[in-house]
PDB file of C-alpha atoms and ligand atoms in Angstrom:
ATOM      1  CA  MET A   1     -42.410  17.602  34.812  1.00 97.00           C
ATOM      2  CA  ASP A   2     -40.798  16.409  38.000  1.00 98.00           C
ATOM      3  CA  VAL A   3     -37.723  18.655  37.938  1.00 98.00           C
ATOM      4  CA  ARG A   4     -35.627  16.602  40.398  1.00 98.00           C
ATOM      5  CA  GLY A   5     -32.338  15.771  38.675  1.00 97.00           C
ATOM      6  CA  LYS A   6     -33.387  17.621  35.502  1.00 98.00           C
ATOM      7  CA  THR A   7     -31.255  20.384  33.960  1.00 98.00           C
ATOM      8  CA  ILE A   8     -32.873  23.808  33.640  1.00 98.00           C
ATOM      9  CA  LEU A   9     -31.274  26.782  31.908  1.00 99.00           C
ATOM     10  CA  VAL A  10     -32.274  30.216  33.228  1.00 99.00           C
ATOM     11  CA  THR A  11     -31.274  33.328  31.251  1.00 99.00           C
ATOM     12  CA  GLY A  12     -30.786  36.633  33.056  1.00 98.00           C
ATOM     13  CA  ALA A  13     -30.144  34.578  36.194  1.00 98.00           C
ATOM     14  CA  GLY A  14     -27.775  37.081  37.814  1.00 98.00           C
ATOM     15  CA  ARG A  15     -30.391  39.023  39.721  1.00 97.00           C
ATOM     16  CA  GLY A  16     -34.073  39.902  40.082  1.00 96.00           C
ATOM     17  CA  ILE A  17     -36.641  37.368  38.868  1.00 98.00           C
ATOM     18  CA  GLY A  18     -33.894  35.255  37.269  1.00 98.00           C
ATOM     19  CA  ARG A  19     -32.132  34.698  40.597  1.00 98.00           C
ATOM     20  CA  SER A  20     -35.464  33.790  42.236  1.00 98.00           C
ATOM     21  CA  LEU A  21     -36.161  31.344  39.425  1.00 98.00           C
ATOM     22  CA  ALA A  22     -32.771  29.726  39.944  1.00 98.00           C
ATOM     23  CA  LEU A  23     -33.360  29.358  43.687  1.00 98.00           C
ATOM     24  CA  HIS A  24     -36.925  28.088  43.231  1.00 98.00           C
ATOM     25  CA  PHE A  25     -35.788  25.261  40.964  1.00 98.00           C
ATOM     26  CA  ALA A  26     -32.695  24.566  43.072  1.00 98.00           C
ATOM     27  CA  ARG A  27     -34.973  23.990  46.090  1.00 98.00           C
ATOM     28  CA  LYS A  28     -37.014  21.598  43.928  1.00 98.00           C
ATOM     29  CA  GLY A  29     -33.850  19.575  43.234  1.00 98.00           C
ATOM     30  CA  ALA A  30     -33.060  20.621  39.647  1.00 98.00           C
ATOM     31  CA  SER A  31     -29.549  21.147  38.290  1.00 98.00           C
ATOM     32  CA  LEU A  32     -29.124  24.745  37.129  1.00 98.00           C
ATOM     33  CA  ALA A  33     -27.372  26.271  34.134  1.00 98.00           C
ATOM     34  CA  LEU A  34     -27.345  29.990  34.867  1.00 98.00           C
ATOM     35  CA  LEU A  35     -26.711  32.443  32.023  1.00 99.00           C
ATOM     36  CA  ASP A  36     -26.167  36.193  32.275  1.00 98.00           C
ATOM     37  CA  THR A  37     -23.966  39.051  31.053  1.00 98.00           C
ATOM     38  CA  ASN A  38     -22.882  40.020  34.579  1.00 98.00           C
ATOM     39  CA  ALA A  39     -20.171  37.686  35.933  1.00 98.00           C
ATOM     40  CA  GLU A  40     -20.295  38.921  39.536  1.00 98.00           C
ATOM     41  CA  ASP A  41     -24.084  38.613  39.858  1.00 98.00           C
ATOM     42  CA  LEU A  42     -23.969  35.243  38.148  1.00 98.00           C
ATOM     43  CA  ALA A  43     -21.367  33.939  40.630  1.00 98.00           C
ATOM     44  CA  GLU A  44     -23.589  35.046  43.526  1.00 98.00           C
ATOM     45  CA  SER A  45     -26.679  33.300  42.066  1.00 98.00           C
ATOM     46  CA  CYS A  46     -24.601  30.182  41.461  1.00 98.00           C
ATOM     47  CA  ALA A  47     -23.249  30.178  45.010  1.00 98.00           C
ATOM     48  CA  ARG A  48     -26.759  30.539  46.464  1.00 98.00           C
ATOM     49  CA  CYS A  49     -28.009  27.571  44.420  1.00 98.00           C
ATOM     50  CA  SER A  50     -24.990  25.464  45.404  1.00 98.00           C
ATOM     51  CA  GLU A  51     -25.760  26.190  49.086  1.00 98.00           C
ATOM     52  CA  VAL A  52     -29.098  24.431  48.510  1.00 97.00           C
ATOM     53  CA  GLY A  53     -27.098  21.328  47.544  1.00 97.00           C
ATOM     54  CA  VAL A  54     -27.644  21.134  43.783  1.00 98.00           C
ATOM     55  CA  VAL A  55     -25.243  21.484  40.851  1.00 98.00           C
ATOM     56  CA  ALA A  56     -25.245  25.029  39.464  1.00 98.00           C
ATOM     57  CA  ARG A  57     -22.927  26.310  36.728  1.00 98.00           C
ATOM     58  CA  SER A  58     -22.484  29.819  35.271  1.00 98.00           C
ATOM     59  CA  TYR A  59     -22.487  30.722  31.595  1.00 98.00           C
ATOM     60  CA  LEU A  60     -21.402  34.240  30.705  1.00 98.00           C
ATOM     61  CA  ALA A  61     -23.250  34.938  27.460  1.00 98.00           C
ATOM     62  CA  ASP A  62     -25.311  37.529  25.614  1.00 99.00           C
ATOM     63  CA  VAL A  63     -28.750  36.231  24.563  1.00 99.00           C
ATOM     64  CA  ALA A  64     -28.859  38.767  21.726  1.00 98.00           C
ATOM     65  CA  ASN A  65     -25.756  37.314  20.073  1.00 98.00           C
ATOM     66  CA  GLU A  66     -26.207  34.144  18.003  1.00 99.00           C
ATOM     67  CA  ASP A  67     -22.643  32.830  18.422  1.00 98.00           C
ATOM     68  CA  SER A  68     -22.775  33.513  22.146  1.00 98.00           C
ATOM     69  CA  VAL A  69     -26.069  31.619  22.542  1.00 99.00           C
ATOM     70  CA  VAL A  70     -24.984  28.643  20.417  1.00 98.00           C
ATOM     71  CA  GLY A  71     -21.677  28.442  22.310  1.00 98.00           C
ATOM     72  CA  ALA A  72     -23.401  28.596  25.704  1.00 98.00           C
ATOM     73  CA  LEU A  73     -25.990  25.951  24.787  1.00 98.00           C
ATOM     74  CA  ASP A  74     -23.232  23.654  23.450  1.00 98.00           C
ATOM     75  CA  GLN A  75     -21.351  24.080  26.708  1.00 98.00           C
ATOM     76  CA  VAL A  76     -24.467  23.435  28.831  1.00 98.00           C
ATOM     77  CA  THR A  77     -25.210  20.169  27.025  1.00 98.00           C
ATOM     78  CA  ALA A  78     -21.529  19.143  27.229  1.00 98.00           C
ATOM     79  CA  ASP A  79     -21.413  19.893  30.977  1.00 98.00           C
ATOM     80  CA  PHE A  80     -24.738  18.337  32.007  1.00 98.00           C
ATOM     81  CA  GLY A  81     -25.324  15.845  29.182  1.00 97.00           C
ATOM     82  CA  ARG A  82     -28.946  16.949  28.994  1.00 97.00           C
ATOM     83  CA  LEU A  83     -31.244  19.979  28.799  1.00 98.00           C
ATOM     84  CA  ASP A  84     -34.801  19.560  30.091  1.00 98.00           C
ATOM     85  CA  GLY A  85     -35.969  23.120  30.613  1.00 98.00           C
ATOM     86  CA  LEU A  86     -35.332  26.665  29.439  1.00 99.00           C
ATOM     87  CA  ILE A  87     -36.594  29.821  31.107  1.00 99.00           C
ATOM     88  CA  ASN A  88     -36.244  32.824  28.808  1.00 98.00           C
ATOM     89  CA  ASN A  89     -36.004  35.495  31.478  1.00 98.00           C
ATOM     90  CA  ALA A  90     -33.242  37.925  30.382  1.00 98.00           C
ATOM     91  CA  GLY A  91     -34.700  41.305  29.532  1.00 98.00           C
ATOM     92  CA  ILE A  92     -33.960  45.016  29.488  1.00 96.00           C
ATOM     93  CA  VAL A  93     -35.855  48.301  29.302  1.00 95.00           C
ATOM     94  CA  ARG A  94     -34.943  51.453  27.373  1.00 97.00           C
ATOM     95  CA  ASP A  95     -38.072  53.543  27.932  1.00 95.00           C
ATOM     96  CA  ALA A  96     -38.941  56.686  25.968  1.00 97.00           C
ATOM     97  CA  LEU A  97     -42.015  58.255  24.440  1.00 98.00           C
ATOM     98  CA  LEU A  98     -42.396  57.709  20.701  1.00 98.00           C
ATOM     99  CA  VAL A  99     -42.366  61.508  20.366  1.00 98.00           C
ATOM    100  CA  LYS A 100     -41.863  63.737  23.421  1.00 98.00           C
ATOM    101  CA  VAL A 101     -43.446  67.186  23.397  1.00 98.00           C
ATOM    102  CA  LYS A 102     -42.923  70.005  25.906  1.00 98.00           C
ATOM    103  CA  ASP A 103     -44.689  73.372  25.694  1.00 98.00           C
ATOM    104  CA  GLY A 104     -45.836  72.538  22.180  1.00 98.00           C
ATOM    105  CA  GLN A 105     -42.326  71.711  21.001  1.00 98.00           C
ATOM    106  CA  VAL A 106     -40.960  68.288  20.088  1.00 98.00           C
ATOM    107  CA  VAL A 107     -38.086  67.769  22.531  1.00 98.00           C
ATOM    108  CA  GLY A 108     -37.271  64.101  21.981  1.00 98.00           C
ATOM    109  CA  LYS A 109     -38.186  60.763  20.492  1.00 98.00           C
ATOM    110  CA  MET A 110     -37.440  57.091  21.011  1.00 98.00           C
ATOM    111  CA  THR A 111     -34.120  56.532  19.287  1.00 98.00           C
ATOM    112  CA  LEU A 112     -33.432  53.659  16.932  1.00 98.00           C
ATOM    113  CA  ALA A 113     -30.764  52.510  19.405  1.00 98.00           C
ATOM    114  CA  GLN A 114     -33.370  52.310  22.209  1.00 98.00           C
ATOM    115  CA  TRP A 115     -35.752  50.417  19.927  1.00 99.00           C
ATOM    116  CA  GLN A 116     -33.102  48.013  18.644  1.00 99.00           C
ATOM    117  CA  ALA A 117     -31.497  47.219  22.009  1.00 98.00           C
ATOM    118  CA  VAL A 118     -34.805  46.054  23.482  1.00 98.00           C
ATOM    119  CA  ILE A 119     -35.838  44.118  20.375  1.00 99.00           C
ATOM    120  CA  ASP A 120     -32.406  42.449  20.264  1.00 99.00           C
ATOM    121  CA  VAL A 121     -32.457  41.224  23.875  1.00 99.00           C
ATOM    122  CA  ASN A 122     -36.173  40.781  24.638  1.00 98.00           C
ATOM    123  CA  LEU A 123     -37.354  39.362  21.302  1.00 99.00           C
ATOM    124  CA  THR A 124     -34.367  38.068  19.288  1.00 99.00           C
ATOM    125  CA  GLY A 125     -32.754  36.750  22.487  1.00 99.00           C
ATOM    126  CA  VAL A 126     -35.856  34.718  23.319  1.00 99.00           C
ATOM    127  CA  PHE A 127     -35.998  33.394  19.744  1.00 99.00           C
ATOM    128  CA  LEU A 128     -32.325  32.357  19.717  1.00 99.00           C
ATOM    129  CA  CYS A 129     -32.373  30.635  23.121  1.00 99.00           C
ATOM    130  CA  ALA A 130     -35.652  28.817  22.396  1.00 99.00           C
ATOM    131  CA  ARG A 131     -34.426  27.653  18.982  1.00 99.00           C
ATOM    132  CA  GLU A 132     -31.142  26.303  20.339  1.00 98.00           C
ATOM    133  CA  ALA A 133     -32.803  24.684  23.374  1.00 98.00           C
ATOM    134  CA  ALA A 134     -35.571  23.101  21.278  1.00 98.00           C
ATOM    135  CA  GLN A 135     -33.027  21.658  18.831  1.00 98.00           C
ATOM    136  CA  ARG A 136     -31.133  19.972  21.667  1.00 98.00           C
ATOM    137  CA  MET A 137     -34.317  18.716  23.361  1.00 98.00           C
ATOM    138  CA  ILE A 138     -35.545  17.239  20.048  1.00 98.00           C
ATOM    139  CA  GLN A 139     -32.177  15.519  19.523  1.00 97.00           C
ATOM    140  CA  ARG A 140     -32.429  13.827  22.947  1.00 96.00           C
ATOM    141  CA  ALA A 141     -36.075  12.865  22.213  1.00 96.00           C
ATOM    142  CA  VAL A 142     -37.249  13.052  25.831  1.00 95.00           C
ATOM    143  CA  GLY A 143     -39.267  16.278  25.627  1.00 98.00           C
ATOM    144  CA  GLY A 144     -38.873  19.383  27.728  1.00 98.00           C
ATOM    145  CA  VAL A 145     -40.409  22.637  28.900  1.00 99.00           C
ATOM    146  CA  ILE A 146     -39.757  26.197  27.704  1.00 99.00           C
ATOM    147  CA  VAL A 147     -41.147  29.174  29.621  1.00 99.00           C
ATOM    148  CA  ASN A 148     -40.878  32.732  28.285  1.00 99.00           C
ATOM    149  CA  LEU A 149     -41.172  35.882  30.360  1.00 98.00           C
ATOM    150  CA  SER A 150     -43.646  38.241  28.710  1.00 98.00           C
ATOM    151  CA  SER A 151     -45.122  41.223  30.595  1.00 98.00           C
ATOM    152  CA  ILE A 152     -48.337  43.009  31.493  1.00 98.00           C
ATOM    153  CA  SER A 153     -46.905  45.743  29.232  1.00 97.00           C
ATOM    154  CA  ARG A 154     -47.527  43.567  26.165  1.00 98.00           C
ATOM    155  CA  ALA A 155     -50.993  45.157  26.069  1.00 98.00           C
ATOM    156  CA  GLY A 156     -49.448  48.574  25.357  1.00 97.00           C
ATOM    157  CA  ASN A 157     -47.694  50.687  27.998  1.00 95.00           C
ATOM    158  CA  VAL A 158     -46.929  54.380  27.547  1.00 95.00           C
ATOM    159  CA  GLY A 159     -43.212  54.994  27.053  1.00 96.00           C
ATOM    160  CA  GLN A 160     -42.570  51.388  26.070  1.00 97.00           C
ATOM    161  CA  THR A 161     -43.075  51.066  22.301  1.00 98.00           C
ATOM    162  CA  ASN A 162     -39.996  48.832  22.105  1.00 98.00           C
ATOM    163  CA  TYR A 163     -40.721  46.758  25.218  1.00 98.00           C
ATOM    164  CA  THR A 164     -44.428  46.335  24.378  1.00 98.00           C
ATOM    165  CA  ALA A 165     -43.600  45.159  20.850  1.00 99.00           C
ATOM    166  CA  ALA A 166     -41.082  42.640  22.179  1.00 99.00           C
ATOM    167  CA  LYS A 167     -43.279  41.288  24.976  1.00 98.00           C
ATOM    168  CA  ALA A 168     -46.333  40.960  22.689  1.00 99.00           C
ATOM    169  CA  GLY A 169     -44.044  39.093  20.287  1.00 99.00           C
ATOM    170  CA  VAL A 170     -42.881  36.790  23.088  1.00 99.00           C
ATOM    171  CA  ALA A 171     -46.497  35.902  23.960  1.00 98.00           C
ATOM    172  CA  ALA A 172     -47.256  35.220  20.274  1.00 99.00           C
ATOM    173  CA  MET A 173     -44.106  33.109  19.729  1.00 99.00           C
ATOM    174  CA  THR A 174     -45.130  31.018  22.744  1.00 99.00           C
ATOM    175  CA  VAL A 175     -48.304  29.952  20.891  1.00 99.00           C
ATOM    176  CA  VAL A 176     -46.385  29.139  17.692  1.00 99.00           C
ATOM    177  CA  TRP A 177     -43.762  27.044  19.498  1.00 99.00           C
ATOM    178  CA  ALA A 178     -46.364  25.202  21.598  1.00 99.00           C
ATOM    179  CA  LYS A 179     -47.992  24.086  18.326  1.00 99.00           C
ATOM    180  CA  GLU A 180     -44.732  23.279  16.526  1.00 99.00           C
ATOM    181  CA  LEU A 181     -43.012  21.454  19.399  1.00 99.00           C
ATOM    182  CA  ALA A 182     -45.887  19.491  20.994  1.00 98.00           C
ATOM    183  CA  ARG A 183     -45.129  16.525  18.712  1.00 98.00           C
ATOM    184  CA  TYR A 184     -41.670  16.278  20.323  1.00 98.00           C
ATOM    185  CA  GLY A 185     -43.071  16.309  23.863  1.00 98.00           C
ATOM    186  CA  ILE A 186     -41.991  19.898  24.432  1.00 99.00           C
ATOM    187  CA  ARG A 187     -44.436  22.234  26.205  1.00 99.00           C
ATOM    188  CA  VAL A 188     -44.070  26.012  25.849  1.00 99.00           C
ATOM    189  CA  GLY A 189     -45.698  28.521  28.175  1.00 99.00           C
ATOM    190  CA  ALA A 190     -45.350  32.162  29.135  1.00 99.00           C
ATOM    191  CA  VAL A 191     -45.759  34.202  32.283  1.00 99.00           C
ATOM    192  CA  ALA A 192     -46.764  37.860  32.069  1.00 98.00           C
ATOM    193  CA  PRO A 193     -45.797  39.522  35.347  1.00 98.00           C
ATOM    194  CA  GLY A 194     -47.262  42.785  36.532  1.00 97.00           C
ATOM    195  CA  PHE A 195     -44.892  45.118  38.348  1.00 95.00           C
ATOM    196  CA  ILE A 196     -42.377  43.123  40.385  1.00 97.00           C
ATOM    197  CA  ARG A 197     -39.903  44.353  43.005  1.00 94.00           C
ATOM    198  CA  THR A 198     -36.577  43.862  41.157  1.00 92.00           C
ATOM    199  CA  PRO A 199     -33.589  46.103  40.331  1.00 82.00           C
ATOM    200  CA  MET A 200     -35.317  46.862  36.993  1.00 75.00           C
ATOM    201  CA  VAL A 201     -38.318  48.404  38.793  1.00 83.00           C
ATOM    202  CA  GLU A 202     -36.445  49.768  41.814  1.00 84.00           C
ATOM    203  CA  SER A 203     -34.281  51.857  39.492  1.00 81.00           C
ATOM    204  CA  MET A 204     -37.377  53.991  38.717  1.00 80.00           C
ATOM    205  CA  LYS A 205     -37.850  57.461  40.237  1.00 83.00           C
ATOM    206  CA  PRO A 206     -39.976  57.275  43.471  1.00 85.00           C
ATOM    207  CA  GLU A 207     -42.737  59.473  41.950  1.00 87.00           C
ATOM    208  CA  ALA A 208     -42.929  57.247  38.871  1.00 82.00           C
ATOM    209  CA  LEU A 209     -43.009  54.147  41.092  1.00 83.00           C
ATOM    210  CA  ALA A 210     -45.832  55.573  43.265  1.00 87.00           C
ATOM    211  CA  LYS A 211     -47.841  56.474  40.150  1.00 85.00           C
ATOM    212  CA  MET A 212     -47.331  52.963  38.829  1.00 81.00           C
ATOM    213  CA  THR A 213     -48.395  51.130  42.000  1.00 88.00           C
ATOM    214  CA  SER A 214     -51.453  53.235  42.959  1.00 92.00           C
ATOM    215  CA  PRO A 215     -53.877  51.577  40.450  1.00 95.00           C
ATOM    216  CA  ILE A 216     -52.830  48.001  41.369  1.00 96.00           C
ATOM    217  CA  PRO A 217     -55.903  46.270  42.898  1.00 97.00           C
ATOM    218  CA  LEU A 218     -53.812  44.338  45.444  1.00 97.00           C
ATOM    219  CA  GLY A 219     -52.008  47.605  46.228  1.00 93.00           C
ATOM    220  CA  ARG A 220     -48.447  46.330  46.064  1.00 93.00           C
ATOM    221  CA  LEU A 221     -45.615  45.251  43.809  1.00 95.00           C
ATOM    222  CA  GLY A 222     -45.190  41.539  43.248  1.00 97.00           C
ATOM    223  CA  GLU A 223     -42.211  39.672  44.657  1.00 98.00           C
ATOM    224  CA  PRO A 224     -39.786  37.802  42.347  1.00 98.00           C
ATOM    225  CA  GLN A 225     -40.543  34.497  44.093  1.00 98.00           C
ATOM    226  CA  GLU A 226     -44.240  34.884  43.185  1.00 98.00           C
ATOM    227  CA  ILE A 227     -43.212  34.840  39.519  1.00 98.00           C
ATOM    228  CA  ALA A 228     -40.899  31.884  40.112  1.00 98.00           C
ATOM    229  CA  HIS A 229     -43.856  30.053  41.690  1.00 98.00           C
ATOM    230  CA  ALA A 230     -45.938  30.657  38.525  1.00 98.00           C
ATOM    231  CA  VAL A 231     -43.139  29.379  36.281  1.00 99.00           C
ATOM    232  CA  GLY A 232     -42.889  26.348  38.563  1.00 98.00           C
ATOM    233  CA  PHE A 233     -46.598  25.686  38.000  1.00 98.00           C
ATOM    234  CA  ILE A 234     -46.081  25.608  34.221  1.00 98.00           C
ATOM    235  CA  PHE A 235     -43.227  23.119  34.611  1.00 98.00           C
ATOM    236  CA  GLU A 236     -45.308  20.856  36.858  1.00 98.00           C
ATOM    237  CA  ASN A 237     -48.662  20.961  35.061  1.00 98.00           C
ATOM    238  CA  GLU A 238     -48.460  18.595  32.080  1.00 98.00           C
ATOM    239  CA  LEU A 239     -51.602  20.077  30.462  1.00 98.00           C
ATOM    240  CA  PHE A 240     -50.221  23.593  30.266  1.00 98.00           C
ATOM    241  CA  THR A 241     -48.931  24.736  26.870  1.00 98.00           C
ATOM    242  CA  GLY A 242     -49.410  27.600  24.428  1.00 98.00           C
ATOM    243  CA  ARG A 243     -50.844  29.976  27.042  1.00 98.00           C
ATOM    244  CA  CYS A 244     -49.680  33.024  28.913  1.00 98.00           C
ATOM    245  CA  LEU A 245     -50.234  33.050  32.662  1.00 98.00           C
ATOM    246  CA  GLU A 246     -50.971  36.559  34.006  1.00 98.00           C
ATOM    247  CA  VAL A 247     -49.512  37.208  37.468  1.00 98.00           C
ATOM    248  CA  ASP A 248     -50.133  40.897  38.005  1.00 98.00           C
ATOM    249  CA  ALA A 249     -52.059  41.588  41.253  1.00 98.00           C
ATOM    250  CA  GLY A 250     -55.196  42.209  39.172  1.00 98.00           C
ATOM    251  CA  LEU A 251     -53.834  45.189  37.232  1.00 97.00           C
ATOM    252  CA  ARG A 252     -55.000  45.736  33.639  1.00 94.00           C
ATOM    253  CA  MET A 253     -53.227  47.998  31.143  1.00 91.00           C
TER     254      MET A 253
HETATM  255  P1  NAP B   1     -33.457  42.686  36.009  1.00 83.15           P
HETATM  256  O1  NAP B   1     -33.527  42.817  37.488  1.00 83.15           O
HETATM  257  O2  NAP B   1     -33.027  43.870  35.222  1.00 83.15           O
HETATM  258  O3  NAP B   1     -32.536  41.425  35.646  1.00 83.15           O
HETATM  259  C1  NAP B   1     -32.347  41.069  34.317  1.00 83.15           C
HETATM  260  C2  NAP B   1     -31.105  40.213  34.205  1.00 83.15           C
HETATM  261  O4  NAP B   1     -30.935  39.892  32.803  1.00 83.15           O
HETATM  262  C3  NAP B   1     -29.843  40.932  34.652  1.00 83.15           C
HETATM  263  O5  NAP B   1     -29.038  40.083  35.428  1.00 83.15           O
HETATM  264  C4  NAP B   1     -29.174  41.282  33.336  1.00 83.15           C
HETATM  265  O6  NAP B   1     -27.770  41.348  33.406  1.00 83.15           O
HETATM  266  C5  NAP B   1     -29.585  40.121  32.451  1.00 83.15           C
HETATM  267  N1  NAP B   1     -29.440  40.459  31.046  1.00 83.15           N
HETATM  268  C6  NAP B   1     -29.732  41.640  30.440  1.00 83.15           C
HETATM  269  N2  NAP B   1     -29.423  41.589  29.141  1.00 83.15           N
HETATM  270  C7  NAP B   1     -28.914  40.348  28.912  1.00 83.15           C
HETATM  271  C8  NAP B   1     -28.407  39.711  27.763  1.00 83.15           C
HETATM  272  N3  NAP B   1     -28.340  40.342  26.589  1.00 83.15           N
HETATM  273  N4  NAP B   1     -27.973  38.429  27.865  1.00 83.15           N
HETATM  274  C9  NAP B   1     -28.014  37.784  29.057  1.00 83.15           C
HETATM  275  N5  NAP B   1     -28.478  38.354  30.191  1.00 83.15           N
HETATM  276  C10 NAP B   1     -28.924  39.626  30.125  1.00 83.15           C
HETATM  277  O7  NAP B   1     -34.866  42.249  35.401  1.00 83.15           O
HETATM  278  P2  NAP B   1     -36.153  41.590  36.121  1.00 83.15           P
HETATM  279  O8  NAP B   1     -37.000  42.694  36.626  1.00 83.15           O
HETATM  280  O9  NAP B   1     -35.737  40.508  37.032  1.00 83.15           O
HETATM  281  O10 NAP B   1     -36.902  41.005  34.839  1.00 83.15           O
HETATM  282  C11 NAP B   1     -36.742  39.654  34.402  1.00 83.15           C
HETATM  283  C12 NAP B   1     -37.686  39.411  33.251  1.00 83.15           C
HETATM  284  O11 NAP B   1     -39.037  39.640  33.665  1.00 83.15           O
HETATM  285  C13 NAP B   1     -37.449  40.344  32.044  1.00 83.15           C
HETATM  286  O12 NAP B   1     -37.680  39.645  30.848  1.00 83.15           O
HETATM  287  C14 NAP B   1     -38.506  41.414  32.240  1.00 83.15           C
HETATM  288  O13 NAP B   1     -38.840  42.051  31.030  1.00 83.15           O
HETATM  289  C15 NAP B   1     -39.641  40.587  32.800  1.00 83.15           C
HETATM  290  N6  NAP B   1     -40.601  41.395  33.559  1.00 83.15           N
HETATM  291  C16 NAP B   1     -40.218  42.076  34.658  1.00 83.15           C
HETATM  292  C17 NAP B   1     -41.159  42.841  35.348  1.00 83.15           C
HETATM  293  C18 NAP B   1     -40.809  43.605  36.579  1.00 83.15           C
HETATM  294  O14 NAP B   1     -41.693  44.340  37.073  1.00 83.15           O
HETATM  295  N7  NAP B   1     -39.632  43.496  37.126  1.00 83.15           N
HETATM  296  C19 NAP B   1     -42.479  42.896  34.889  1.00 83.15           C
HETATM  297  C20 NAP B   1     -42.832  42.180  33.750  1.00 83.15           C
HETATM  298  C21 NAP B   1     -41.880  41.433  33.093  1.00 83.15           C
HETATM  299  P3  NAP B   1     -27.023  42.781  33.557  1.00 83.15           P
HETATM  300  O15 NAP B   1     -27.032  43.088  35.004  1.00 83.15           O
HETATM  301  O16 NAP B   1     -25.668  42.522  32.970  1.00 83.15           O
HETATM  302  O17 NAP B   1     -27.827  43.771  32.733  1.00 83.15           O
END
């Protein structure tokens, strides 16, 4: 897809990878619909895209809430008159061991609230946004592209039962939607980043961060713009669908 003049919706666009995605596509000449739960961050992302000279609008919405998603997608199509791309980027972590043991005693476990919060945003949120975007793309009958953010952790990362389940689900849903939506000219891909320098990762304790980066073959965290570049490849390459692109500095879980 040549994204010049096309409308692309980015969820979780207030910061981190989402902001980089917004700027990447702004520099390519796309119009941006930026969705997030944080109004201040969203305004900053919007302003940065506008500086590039493209139209960028903010949508304060919660991807885990059906009414919120439907309302935001209605507004996007009313404002821009079209929706050509969706990047399902919004995500959260609520890490905990399934069962935590200290000195032979069980001292904690992943709570149902931790499980549910991550499933709601990272799995249900992706489902809701993709469903609403696909419906609108099908109605316009000019095709489109949907890219979902999975993760290297989909293979199974300690302390991330909830996140792993959601991100494995995202990779699997990508295959289903690629098959279901190909007949409408809609391609669906995923990107599975390794560890990327964003507020999500920088909020980790320094010891935990050092432990995480030491086995990375390239010896460093990825940068958000390197993930945006990979998503850009999926948009541009018309043969790409139903696959998950791994951008992880060579790390394997
Ligand atoms: P981030 O820095 O935490 O940014 C996530 C953004 O999503 C925030 O602006 C956040 O807003 C927003 N958000 C959270 N819940 C939302 C909801 N319910 N509805 C709408 N927006 C919501 O995260 P990131 O590191 O850039 O990660 C982006 C994506 O890449 C996520 O899907 C993540 O799982 C995936 N990923 C990241 C890494 C990494 O190393 N960073 C690795 C693999 C995959 P608030 O500020 O209001 O919370």
